[in-house]
Amino acid sequence: MLAMSFLTPVLVSLLCLLIGFLALRSRETETETGADPHGGQSKPWVDQDLQDDSQAKTKDNGEGEWMDLSTQEDVAHLPFSLERHDEEQMLHRSQRFYALMNQRRSVRFFSPEPVPREVIHNVVRTAGTAPSGAHTEPWTFVVVSNPDIKHRVRLIVEEEEEVNYRQRMGDKWVNDLAPLKTNWIKEYLDVAPYLILVFKQVYGNLPDSKKMTHYYNEISVSIACGILLAALQNAGLVTVTSTPLNCGPRLRLLLKRPANEKLLMLLPVGYPAKDATVPDLKRKPLHDILVHI
Ligand code: IYR
């Protein structure tokens, strides 16, 4: 009895020490990547739905069979040539393309004027020329022009974005965005004649119900998005690269897309409104972005 009453405070202090030690360790692992100004949520801008763990999960569950690419027939290799321009022409073309792309701005104010559907199909065709890991072409571009579906997209995005701005993003992020004057009201989702929702396919579904590994799917789709932006600019259209945080699952269901597709980007597309404005931003000069060795 005496031993128990003597031991209890010792046990309690040992327990406290252990809890303190464990709490310290978990804080250390959280901050391993540097100071975290987002209150413990180290990367609030990484959409939960975009975590690429689908393959690991399915493999662990032993669910679904994976296609072995090496069993495919050999791909023929053909001679390749590309039209050559003389150096003066090359210089001229590169300057002109730079001038065109340097006019590209993220625009949030759209005209409701219609845009020919074939132009939209062509810019998506162009995006689909992007290189991809093992040529798996892991992208789906959903073009929405139906006003009712556009409005339903808007309702979902505004509902989630309000939570993002008020809670998920945190004060630092919201303050950092203040100069851009953005908020959760996304009128452009109703006004722009088209919405292009770009999905990355985290794996492929083959007709024989096998799955196909989509290597580097996120970077492949990101490259396709870059090409899509260039194609839109070339066609004289504007967009804003919106990445509505945590809207992916609801938008995927609304658009009836399968579970292997994750929303990467939502692009409203059209002509700019007559009274559209953009923030007066400057681009870094070449010497700040180029290291020539
Ligand atoms: N997705 C939000 C917030 C936003 C985030 C960044 I980083 C921006 O450069 C702009 C906006 C929105 O679209 O309002």
mmCIF file of N, CA and C in Angstrom, residues 212-272:
data_model
loop_
_atom_site.group_PDB
_atom_site.id
_atom_site.type_symbol
_atom_site.label_atom_id
_atom_site.label_comp_id
_atom_site.label_asym_id
_atom_site.label_seq_id
_atom_site.Cartn_x
_atom_site.Cartn_y
_atom_site.Cartn_z
ATOM 1 N N MET A 212 -4.385 0.586 -66.172
ATOM 2 C CA MET A 212 -3.114 0.919 -66.808
ATOM 3 C C MET A 212 -2.413 2.006 -65.994
ATOM 4 N N THR A 213 -1.141 1.801 -65.717
ATOM 5 C CA THR A 213 -0.418 2.811 -64.931
ATOM 6 C C THR A 213 -0.229 4.072 -65.759
ATOM 7 N N HIS A 214 -0.616 5.199 -65.190
ATOM 8 C CA HIS A 214 -0.411 6.479 -65.870
ATOM 9 C C HIS A 214 0.753 7.198 -65.203
ATOM 10 N N TYR A 215 1.958 6.918 -65.724
ATOM 11 C CA TYR A 215 3.165 7.515 -65.163
ATOM 12 C C TYR A 215 3.112 9.028 -65.297
ATOM 13 N N TYR A 216 3.616 9.712 -64.314
ATOM 14 C CA TYR A 216 3.730 11.179 -64.371
ATOM 15 C C TYR A 216 2.436 11.827 -64.835
ATOM 16 N N ASN A 217 1.292 11.313 -64.358
ATOM 17 C CA ASN A 217 0.039 11.836 -64.920
ATOM 18 C C ASN A 217 -0.155 13.322 -64.620
ATOM 19 N N GLU A 218 0.263 13.772 -63.419
ATOM 20 C CA GLU A 218 -0.007 15.177 -63.094
ATOM 21 C C GLU A 218 0.835 16.128 -63.941
ATOM 22 N N ILE A 219 2.114 15.776 -64.105
ATOM 23 C CA ILE A 219 2.950 16.688 -64.908
ATOM 24 C C ILE A 219 2.526 16.632 -66.379
ATOM 25 N N SER A 220 2.117 15.444 -66.844
ATOM 26 C CA SER A 220 1.661 15.330 -68.243
ATOM 27 C C SER A 220 0.452 16.235 -68.474
ATOM 28 N N VAL A 221 -0.503 16.198 -67.550
ATOM 29 C CA VAL A 221 -1.722 16.999 -67.718
ATOM 30 C C VAL A 221 -1.394 18.488 -67.532
ATOM 31 N N SER A 222 -0.424 18.775 -66.666
ATOM 32 C CA SER A 222 -0.040 20.180 -66.486
ATOM 33 C C SER A 222 0.574 20.730 -67.779
ATOM 34 N N ILE A 223 1.374 19.917 -68.451
ATOM 35 C CA ILE A 223 1.948 20.356 -69.737
ATOM 36 C C ILE A 223 0.812 20.601 -70.737
ATOM 37 N N ALA A 224 -0.154 19.674 -70.758
ATOM 38 C CA ALA A 224 -1.309 19.832 -71.675
ATOM 39 C C ALA A 224 -2.053 21.135 -71.361
ATOM 40 N N CYS A 225 -2.151 21.471 -70.077
ATOM 41 C CA CYS A 225 -2.828 22.726 -69.697
ATOM 42 C C CYS A 225 -2.052 23.922 -70.235
ATOM 43 N N GLY A 226 -0.730 23.862 -70.171
ATOM 44 C CA GLY A 226 0.091 24.966 -70.693
ATOM 45 C C GLY A 226 -0.151 25.141 -72.187
ATOM 46 N N ILE A 227 -0.190 24.032 -72.890
ATOM 47 C CA ILE A 227 -0.419 24.100 -74.337
ATOM 48 C C ILE A 227 -1.838 24.637 -74.608
ATOM 49 N N LEU A 228 -2.784 24.219 -73.784
ATOM 50 C CA LEU A 228 -4.167 24.700 -73.923
ATOM 51 C C LEU A 228 -4.221 26.227 -73.751
ATOM 52 N N LEU A 229 -3.493 26.744 -72.767
ATOM 53 C CA LEU A 229 -3.465 28.195 -72.542
ATOM 54 C C LEU A 229 -2.887 28.921 -73.758
ATOM 55 N N ALA A 230 -1.815 28.341 -74.326
ATOM 56 C CA ALA A 230 -1.197 28.962 -75.497
ATOM 57 C C ALA A 230 -2.169 28.930 -76.685
ATOM 58 N N ALA A 231 -2.883 27.817 -76.832
ATOM 59 C CA ALA A 231 -3.834 27.678 -77.948
ATOM 60 C C ALA A 231 -4.990 28.673 -77.794
ATOM 61 N N LEU A 232 -5.438 28.878 -76.567
ATOM 62 C CA LEU A 232 -6.528 29.845 -76.325
ATOM 63 C C LEU A 232 -6.056 31.254 -76.669
ATOM 64 N N GLN A 233 -4.847 31.566 -76.237
ATOM 65 C CA GLN A 233 -4.290 32.892 -76.508
ATOM 66 C C GLN A 233 -4.155 33.094 -78.019
ATOM 67 N N ASN A 234 -3.694 32.065 -78.691
ATOM 68 C CA ASN A 234 -3.524 32.134 -80.149
ATOM 69 C C ASN A 234 -4.856 32.358 -80.855
ATOM 70 N N ALA A 235 -5.939 31.819 -80.266
ATOM 71 C CA ALA A 235 -7.266 31.954 -80.890
ATOM 72 C C ALA A 235 -7.927 33.286 -80.517
ATOM 73 N N GLY A 236 -7.297 34.065 -79.624
ATOM 74 C CA GLY A 236 -7.879 35.350 -79.214
ATOM 75 C C GLY A 236 -8.917 35.209 -78.110
ATOM 76 N N LEU A 237 -8.770 34.170 -77.309
ATOM 77 C CA LEU A 237 -9.702 33.961 -76.188
ATOM 78 C C LEU A 237 -8.964 34.138 -74.869
ATOM 79 N N VAL A 238 -9.735 34.333 -73.807
ATOM 80 C CA VAL A 238 -9.103 34.495 -72.489
ATOM 81 C C VAL A 238 -9.631 33.442 -71.519
ATOM 82 N N THR A 239 -8.891 33.283 -70.429
ATOM 83 C CA THR A 239 -9.272 32.334 -69.385
ATOM 84 C C THR A 239 -8.587 32.739 -68.086
ATOM 85 N N VAL A 240 -8.919 32.039 -67.010
ATOM 86 C CA VAL A 240 -8.167 32.158 -65.761
ATOM 87 C C VAL A 240 -7.955 30.723 -65.279
ATOM 88 N N THR A 241 -6.724 30.437 -64.863
ATOM 89 C CA THR A 241 -6.395 29.062 -64.448
ATOM 90 C C THR A 241 -6.916 28.849 -63.034
ATOM 91 N N SER A 242 -8.184 28.519 -62.923
ATOM 92 C CA SER A 242 -8.723 28.354 -61.576
ATOM 93 C C SER A 242 -8.570 26.904 -61.134
ATOM 94 N N THR A 243 -8.180 26.757 -59.876
ATOM 95 C CA THR A 243 -7.946 25.426 -59.299
ATOM 96 C C THR A 243 -8.813 25.329 -58.053
ATOM 97 N N PRO A 244 -10.114 25.168 -58.237
ATOM 98 C CA PRO A 244 -10.998 25.244 -57.067
ATOM 99 C C PRO A 244 -10.756 24.119 -56.066
ATOM 100 N N LEU A 245 -10.164 24.548 -54.954
ATOM 101 C CA LEU A 245 -9.737 23.630 -53.900
ATOM 102 C C LEU A 245 -10.918 22.851 -53.325
ATOM 103 N N ASN A 246 -10.758 21.540 -53.288
ATOM 104 C CA ASN A 246 -11.755 20.645 -52.685
ATOM 105 C C ASN A 246 -13.101 20.599 -53.382
ATOM 106 N N CYS A 247 -13.153 21.028 -54.651
ATOM 107 C CA CYS A 247 -14.404 20.933 -55.422
ATOM 108 C C CYS A 247 -14.396 19.682 -56.290
ATOM 109 N N GLY A 248 -13.214 19.061 -56.430
ATOM 110 C CA GLY A 248 -13.050 17.955 -57.372
ATOM 111 C C GLY A 248 -14.108 16.869 -57.265
ATOM 112 N N PRO A 249 -14.292 16.260 -56.077
ATOM 113 C CA PRO A 249 -15.220 15.131 -56.002
ATOM 114 C C PRO A 249 -16.646 15.508 -56.410
ATOM 115 N N ARG A 250 -17.122 16.686 -55.971
ATOM 116 C CA ARG A 250 -18.512 17.062 -56.303
ATOM 117 C C ARG A 250 -18.653 17.376 -57.787
ATOM 118 N N LEU A 251 -17.653 18.038 -58.351
ATOM 119 C CA LEU A 251 -17.736 18.360 -59.785
ATOM 120 C C LEU A 251 -17.615 17.089 -60.631
ATOM 121 N N ARG A 252 -16.787 16.179 -60.160
ATOM 122 C CA ARG A 252 -16.638 14.896 -60.878
ATOM 123 C C ARG A 252 -17.988 14.168 -60.927
ATOM 124 N N LEU A 253 -18.698 14.168 -59.815
ATOM 125 C CA LEU A 253 -20.001 13.489 -59.779
ATOM 126 C C LEU A 253 -21.017 14.227 -60.652
ATOM 127 N N LEU A 254 -21.013 15.573 -60.561
ATOM 128 C CA LEU A 254 -21.935 16.362 -61.382
ATOM 129 C C LEU A 254 -21.734 16.053 -62.868
ATOM 130 N N LEU A 255 -20.460 15.928 -63.261
ATOM 131 C CA LEU A 255 -20.152 15.729 -64.685
ATOM 132 C C LEU A 255 -20.083 14.255 -65.065
ATOM 133 N N LYS A 256 -20.441 13.404 -64.108
ATOM 134 C CA LYS A 256 -20.500 11.957 -64.331
ATOM 135 C C LYS A 256 -19.167 11.389 -64.846
ATOM 136 N N ARG A 257 -18.073 11.810 -64.223
ATOM 137 C CA ARG A 257 -16.767 11.287 -64.601
ATOM 138 C C ARG A 257 -16.395 10.139 -63.663
ATOM 139 N N PRO A 258 -15.606 9.182 -64.171
ATOM 140 C CA PRO A 258 -15.268 8.012 -63.335
ATOM 141 C C PRO A 258 -14.269 8.355 -62.216
ATOM 142 N N ALA A 259 -14.120 7.414 -61.283
ATOM 143 C CA ALA A 259 -13.337 7.654 -60.058
ATOM 144 C C ALA A 259 -11.836 7.811 -60.315
ATOM 145 N N ASN A 260 -11.342 7.354 -61.486
ATOM 146 C CA ASN A 260 -9.901 7.505 -61.766
ATOM 147 C C ASN A 260 -9.563 8.920 -62.239
ATOM 148 N N GLU A 261 -10.588 9.764 -62.385
ATOM 149 C CA GLU A 261 -10.342 11.128 -62.881
ATOM 150 C C GLU A 261 -10.432 12.136 -61.743
ATOM 151 N N LYS A 262 -9.401 12.958 -61.640
ATOM 152 C CA LYS A 262 -9.348 13.987 -60.584
ATOM 153 C C LYS A 262 -9.247 15.348 -61.249
ATOM 154 N N LEU A 263 -10.052 16.275 -60.775
ATOM 155 C CA LEU A 263 -10.053 17.609 -61.378
ATOM 156 C C LEU A 263 -8.756 18.350 -61.065
ATOM 157 N N LEU A 264 -8.075 18.777 -62.125
ATOM 158 C CA LEU A 264 -6.817 19.501 -61.927
ATOM 159 C C LEU A 264 -7.002 20.996 -62.127
ATOM 160 N N MET A 265 -7.840 21.368 -63.103
ATOM 161 C CA MET A 265 -7.992 22.781 -63.420
ATOM 162 C C MET A 265 -9.359 23.064 -64.025
ATOM 163 N N LEU A 266 -9.878 24.240 -63.742
ATOM 164 C CA LEU A 266 -11.181 24.650 -64.295
ATOM 165 C C LEU A 266 -10.952 25.960 -65.040
ATOM 166 N N LEU A 267 -11.158 25.941 -66.348
ATOM 167 C CA LEU A 267 -10.888 27.134 -67.147
ATOM 168 C C LEU A 267 -12.175 27.708 -67.721
ATOM 169 N N PRO A 268 -12.620 28.892 -67.260
ATOM 170 C CA PRO A 268 -13.700 29.566 -67.969
ATOM 171 C C PRO A 268 -13.082 30.134 -69.249
ATOM 172 N N VAL A 269 -13.804 30.039 -70.349
ATOM 173 C CA VAL A 269 -13.215 30.455 -71.639
ATOM 174 C C VAL A 269 -14.197 31.325 -72.416
ATOM 175 N N GLY A 270 -13.677 32.393 -72.986
ATOM 176 C CA GLY A 270 -14.509 33.257 -73.831
ATOM 177 C C GLY A 270 -13.738 34.501 -74.219
ATOM 178 N N TYR A 271 -14.480 35.524 -74.674
ATOM 179 C CA TYR A 271 -13.859 36.825 -74.953
ATOM 180 C C TYR A 271 -13.885 37.623 -73.650
ATOM 181 N N PRO A 272 -12.934 38.554 -73.508
ATOM 182 C CA PRO A 272 -12.989 39.388 -72.295
ATOM 183 C C PRO A 272 -14.179 40.340 -72.353
#
